[in-house]
């Protein structure tokens, strides 16, 4: 019995003082379309502690990460809120941290656990904007932002190294006058990449339709998952 207790003590000590390892990673329950909402992820893990505080000088937020009750890491984040959610963001088996509100018209970022560096590393690229759902099976993220009462913008993303890269985007304009103002002729416009208005997007429109049922099934499911948030 003493030997067993000693082994347990060693394991607990190792977990609390070294790393947040793959054994601690998890995914929340997915919906019928295979997605979960980042806002449904836990806001505090049981085996280490993190807090946020806003910097008065520039409005950014500092994330303080503690292990074994000692400050292990301090990271500054350009986000619009100090919320924290924990989950395996990049599907590598390790627990990561989303910092920020993860809501429409707000900026958030992700701190990715690095086995190589034995610490959290901010994701590459600009802060993320919007609500987010995640599909662990297809290893995709989808962000959703509202442009107003009659316009919604979606971005499907995959990890490329430590950055989320936009694969496809969907613009939805339910008001015909907004369609004309934005240079589209249908309610739904699906295109490759991120920037419909830039020269690089010319010729990359994949679908134009007024009917949800005419979109690829994957996008029908994405919209349904966001509607059920």
Coordinates of C-alpha atoms in Angstrom, one line a residue:
X1 CA 0.0 0.0 0.0
X2 CA 2.8 2.4 0.9
X3 CA 4.5 1.7 -2.4
X4 CA 1.2 2.5 -4.3
X5 CA 0.7 5.7 -2.4
X6 CA 4.3 6.7 -3.1
X7 CA 3.8 6.2 -6.8
X8 CA 0.6 8.2 -6.8
X9 CA 2.4 11.0 -5.0
X10 CA 5.2 11.0 -7.6
X11 CA 2.6 11.1 -10.4
X12 CA 0.7 14.0 -8.9
X13 CA 3.9 15.9 -8.3
X14 CA 5.1 15.4 -11.8
X15 CA 1.8 16.6 -13.2
X16 CA 1.7 19.7 -11.1
X17 CA 5.3 20.8 -11.6
X18 CA 6.2 19.9 -15.2
X19 CA 3.7 19.8 -18.0
X20 CA 0.1 19.8 -19.1
X21 CA 0.4 16.6 -21.1
X22 CA -1.7 14.6 -23.5
X23 CA -3.3 12.6 -20.8
X24 CA -5.1 15.8 -19.7
X25 CA -6.5 16.7 -23.1
X26 CA -10.2 16.3 -24.0
X27 CA -12.9 17.4 -26.3
X28 CA -16.4 18.4 -25.2
X29 CA -19.4 16.5 -26.4
X30 CA -20.2 17.3 -30.0
X31 CA -23.6 17.9 -31.5
X32 CA -25.3 15.7 -34.2
X33 CA -23.2 17.5 -36.8
X34 CA -19.9 16.8 -35.1
X35 CA -19.2 20.3 -33.7
X36 CA -18.9 21.7 -30.2
X37 CA -19.0 25.3 -29.1
X38 CA -15.9 26.8 -27.7
X39 CA -18.0 28.7 -25.1
X40 CA -19.1 25.3 -23.8
X41 CA -15.5 24.3 -22.9
X42 CA -14.4 24.4 -19.2
X43 CA -13.3 27.7 -17.8
X44 CA -10.9 26.2 -15.2
X45 CA -8.9 23.0 -15.2
X46 CA -8.2 21.1 -11.9
X47 CA -4.5 20.6 -12.2
X48 CA -3.1 24.1 -12.9
X49 CA -4.4 27.6 -12.5
X50 CA -4.5 30.6 -14.9
X51 CA -5.8 34.1 -14.3
X52 CA -6.1 37.3 -16.4
X53 CA -5.7 40.9 -15.6
X54 CA -6.1 44.0 -17.9
X55 CA -3.2 46.3 -18.5
X56 CA -4.2 49.9 -17.9
X57 CA -1.6 51.3 -20.2
X58 CA -2.8 49.7 -23.5
X59 CA -5.9 47.7 -22.6
X60 CA -4.4 44.3 -23.4
X61 CA -4.8 41.4 -21.1
X62 CA -2.0 39.4 -19.3
X63 CA -2.5 35.7 -18.7
X64 CA -0.7 34.4 -15.6
X65 CA -0.2 30.6 -15.5
X66 CA 0.6 28.9 -12.3
X67 CA 1.9 25.4 -11.6
X68 CA 2.5 23.9 -8.2
X69 CA 1.2 27.3 -6.9
X70 CA 4.1 29.1 -8.5
X71 CA 3.9 31.6 -11.4
X72 CA 5.2 29.6 -14.3
X73 CA 4.4 31.9 -17.2
X74 CA 3.1 35.4 -18.1
X75 CA 1.7 36.1 -21.6
X76 CA 0.3 39.3 -22.9
X77 CA -2.7 39.0 -25.3
X78 CA -4.3 41.6 -27.6
X79 CA -7.9 40.6 -26.9
X80 CA -11.2 42.3 -25.9
X81 CA -11.8 40.4 -22.8
X82 CA -10.2 38.3 -20.1
X83 CA -12.3 35.1 -20.4
X84 CA -10.5 31.7 -20.5
X85 CA -11.6 28.3 -22.0
X86 CA -9.6 25.1 -22.0
X87 CA -9.6 22.4 -24.7
X88 CA -7.4 20.8 -27.3
X89 CA -7.5 23.6 -29.9
X90 CA -5.1 22.2 -32.5
X91 CA -5.8 18.4 -32.1
X92 CA -2.4 17.4 -30.9
X93 CA -3.5 15.8 -27.7
X94 CA -2.5 18.6 -25.4
X95 CA -4.6 21.1 -23.5
X96 CA -4.7 24.6 -24.9
X97 CA -6.2 27.9 -23.7
X98 CA -8.6 30.3 -25.6
X99 CA -8.2 33.8 -24.2
X100 CA -11.0 36.3 -24.8
X101 CA -14.8 36.5 -25.1
X102 CA -15.1 34.2 -28.2
X103 CA -18.2 36.1 -29.2
X104 CA -19.2 38.2 -32.2
X105 CA -17.3 41.4 -32.8
X106 CA -14.8 40.6 -30.1
X107 CA -11.2 39.5 -30.4
X108 CA -9.8 36.3 -28.9
X109 CA -6.6 34.3 -29.2
X110 CA -5.2 30.9 -28.4
X111 CA -2.3 29.8 -26.3
X112 CA -1.0 26.5 -27.6
X113 CA 0.9 24.0 -25.4
X114 CA 4.3 23.3 -26.9
X115 CA 5.9 20.0 -25.9
X116 CA 9.2 21.2 -27.3
X117 CA 9.3 24.3 -25.2
X118 CA 7.4 22.9 -22.2
X119 CA 5.2 26.0 -22.1
X120 CA 2.2 27.8 -23.7
X121 CA 2.9 29.7 -26.9
X122 CA 0.6 32.3 -28.5
X123 CA -0.9 31.2 -31.8
X124 CA 0.6 32.9 -34.9
X125 CA -1.2 35.5 -36.8
X126 CA -3.9 38.0 -35.9
X127 CA -6.4 37.7 -33.1
X128 CA -9.6 35.8 -34.0
X129 CA -13.0 37.6 -34.2
X130 CA -16.4 36.0 -33.6
X131 CA -18.1 32.9 -32.2
X132 CA -16.4 29.5 -32.8
X133 CA -17.4 25.9 -33.3
X134 CA -14.9 23.1 -33.6
X135 CA -15.1 19.7 -35.4
X136 CA -12.5 17.2 -33.9
X137 CA -13.1 14.6 -36.5
X138 CA -12.4 16.8 -39.5
X139 CA -10.0 19.0 -37.5
X140 CA -11.7 22.2 -38.6
X141 CA -12.7 25.4 -36.9
X142 CA -15.5 27.7 -38.1
X143 CA -15.9 31.3 -37.0
X144 CA -19.1 33.3 -37.2
X145 CA -19.5 37.0 -37.0
X146 CA -22.6 39.2 -37.5
X147 CA -22.5 42.2 -39.7
X148 CA -25.9 43.4 -38.5
X149 CA -29.5 42.2 -38.4
X150 CA -29.4 40.8 -41.9
X151 CA -25.8 39.8 -42.6
X152 CA -23.6 36.9 -41.3
X153 CA -20.1 35.9 -42.1
X154 CA -18.6 32.4 -41.7
X155 CA -15.0 31.2 -42.0
X156 CA -13.9 27.6 -42.1
X157 CA -10.3 27.2 -40.9
X158 CA -7.6 24.5 -40.4
X159 CA -4.3 24.6 -38.6
X160 CA -1.2 25.4 -40.6
X161 CA 1.6 25.1 -38.1
X162 CA 0.6 27.4 -35.2
X163 CA -1.8 29.5 -37.2
X164 CA -5.4 29.0 -38.3
X165 CA -5.7 29.3 -42.1
X166 CA -9.0 30.2 -43.7
X167 CA -10.0 27.5 -46.2
X168 CA -13.5 28.7 -47.3
X169 CA -15.8 31.6 -46.4
X170 CA -19.5 32.1 -46.6
X171 CA -21.3 35.4 -46.8
X172 CA -25.1 35.5 -46.0
X173 CA -27.1 38.6 -46.8
X174 CA -30.8 38.2 -46.1
X175 CA -31.7 41.7 -47.2
X176 CA -31.6 42.2 -51.0
X177 CA -30.4 45.8 -50.6
X178 CA -27.4 44.6 -48.7
X179 CA -26.6 42.1 -51.4
X180 CA -26.3 44.9 -54.0
X181 CA -24.2 47.0 -51.6
X182 CA -21.8 44.1 -51.2
X183 CA -21.5 43.2 -54.8
X184 CA -23.4 39.9 -54.7
X185 CA -26.6 38.7 -56.3
X186 CA -27.7 35.9 -54.0
X187 CA -28.3 35.4 -50.3
X188 CA -25.4 32.9 -50.0
X189 CA -22.0 33.4 -51.5
X190 CA -19.4 30.6 -50.8
X191 CA -15.8 31.3 -51.9
X192 CA -12.3 30.0 -51.3
X193 CA -10.0 31.8 -48.9
X194 CA -10.7 34.8 -46.7
X195 CA -11.1 38.0 -48.7
X196 CA -14.0 38.2 -51.2
X197 CA -13.2 41.8 -52.0
X198 CA -9.5 41.4 -52.7
X199 CA -8.0 40.7 -56.2
X200 CA -6.8 37.3 -55.0
X201 CA -10.5 36.2 -54.6
X202 CA -11.4 36.9 -58.3
X203 CA -12.7 33.7 -59.8
X204 CA -12.7 31.8 -56.5
X205 CA -16.5 31.9 -55.8
X206 CA -17.6 28.3 -55.5
X207 CA -21.4 28.7 -55.0
X208 CA -24.0 31.4 -55.4
X209 CA -27.5 30.5 -54.3
X210 CA -30.6 31.8 -52.6
X211 CA -31.4 28.4 -51.0
X212 CA -29.7 26.9 -48.0
X213 CA -30.4 23.4 -49.4
X214 CA -28.2 24.2 -52.4
X215 CA -25.1 24.8 -50.3
X216 CA -22.7 21.9 -49.7
X217 CA -24.0 19.6 -46.9
X218 CA -21.1 20.5 -44.6
X219 CA -22.2 24.2 -44.7
X220 CA -25.8 23.3 -44.1
X221 CA -24.6 21.5 -40.9
X222 CA -22.4 24.4 -39.9
X223 CA -25.2 26.9 -40.0
X224 CA -27.5 24.4 -38.1
X225 CA -24.9 24.1 -35.4
X226 CA -24.5 27.8 -35.0
X227 CA -28.3 28.2 -35.0
X228 CA -28.5 25.7 -32.1
X229 CA -25.8 27.4 -30.0

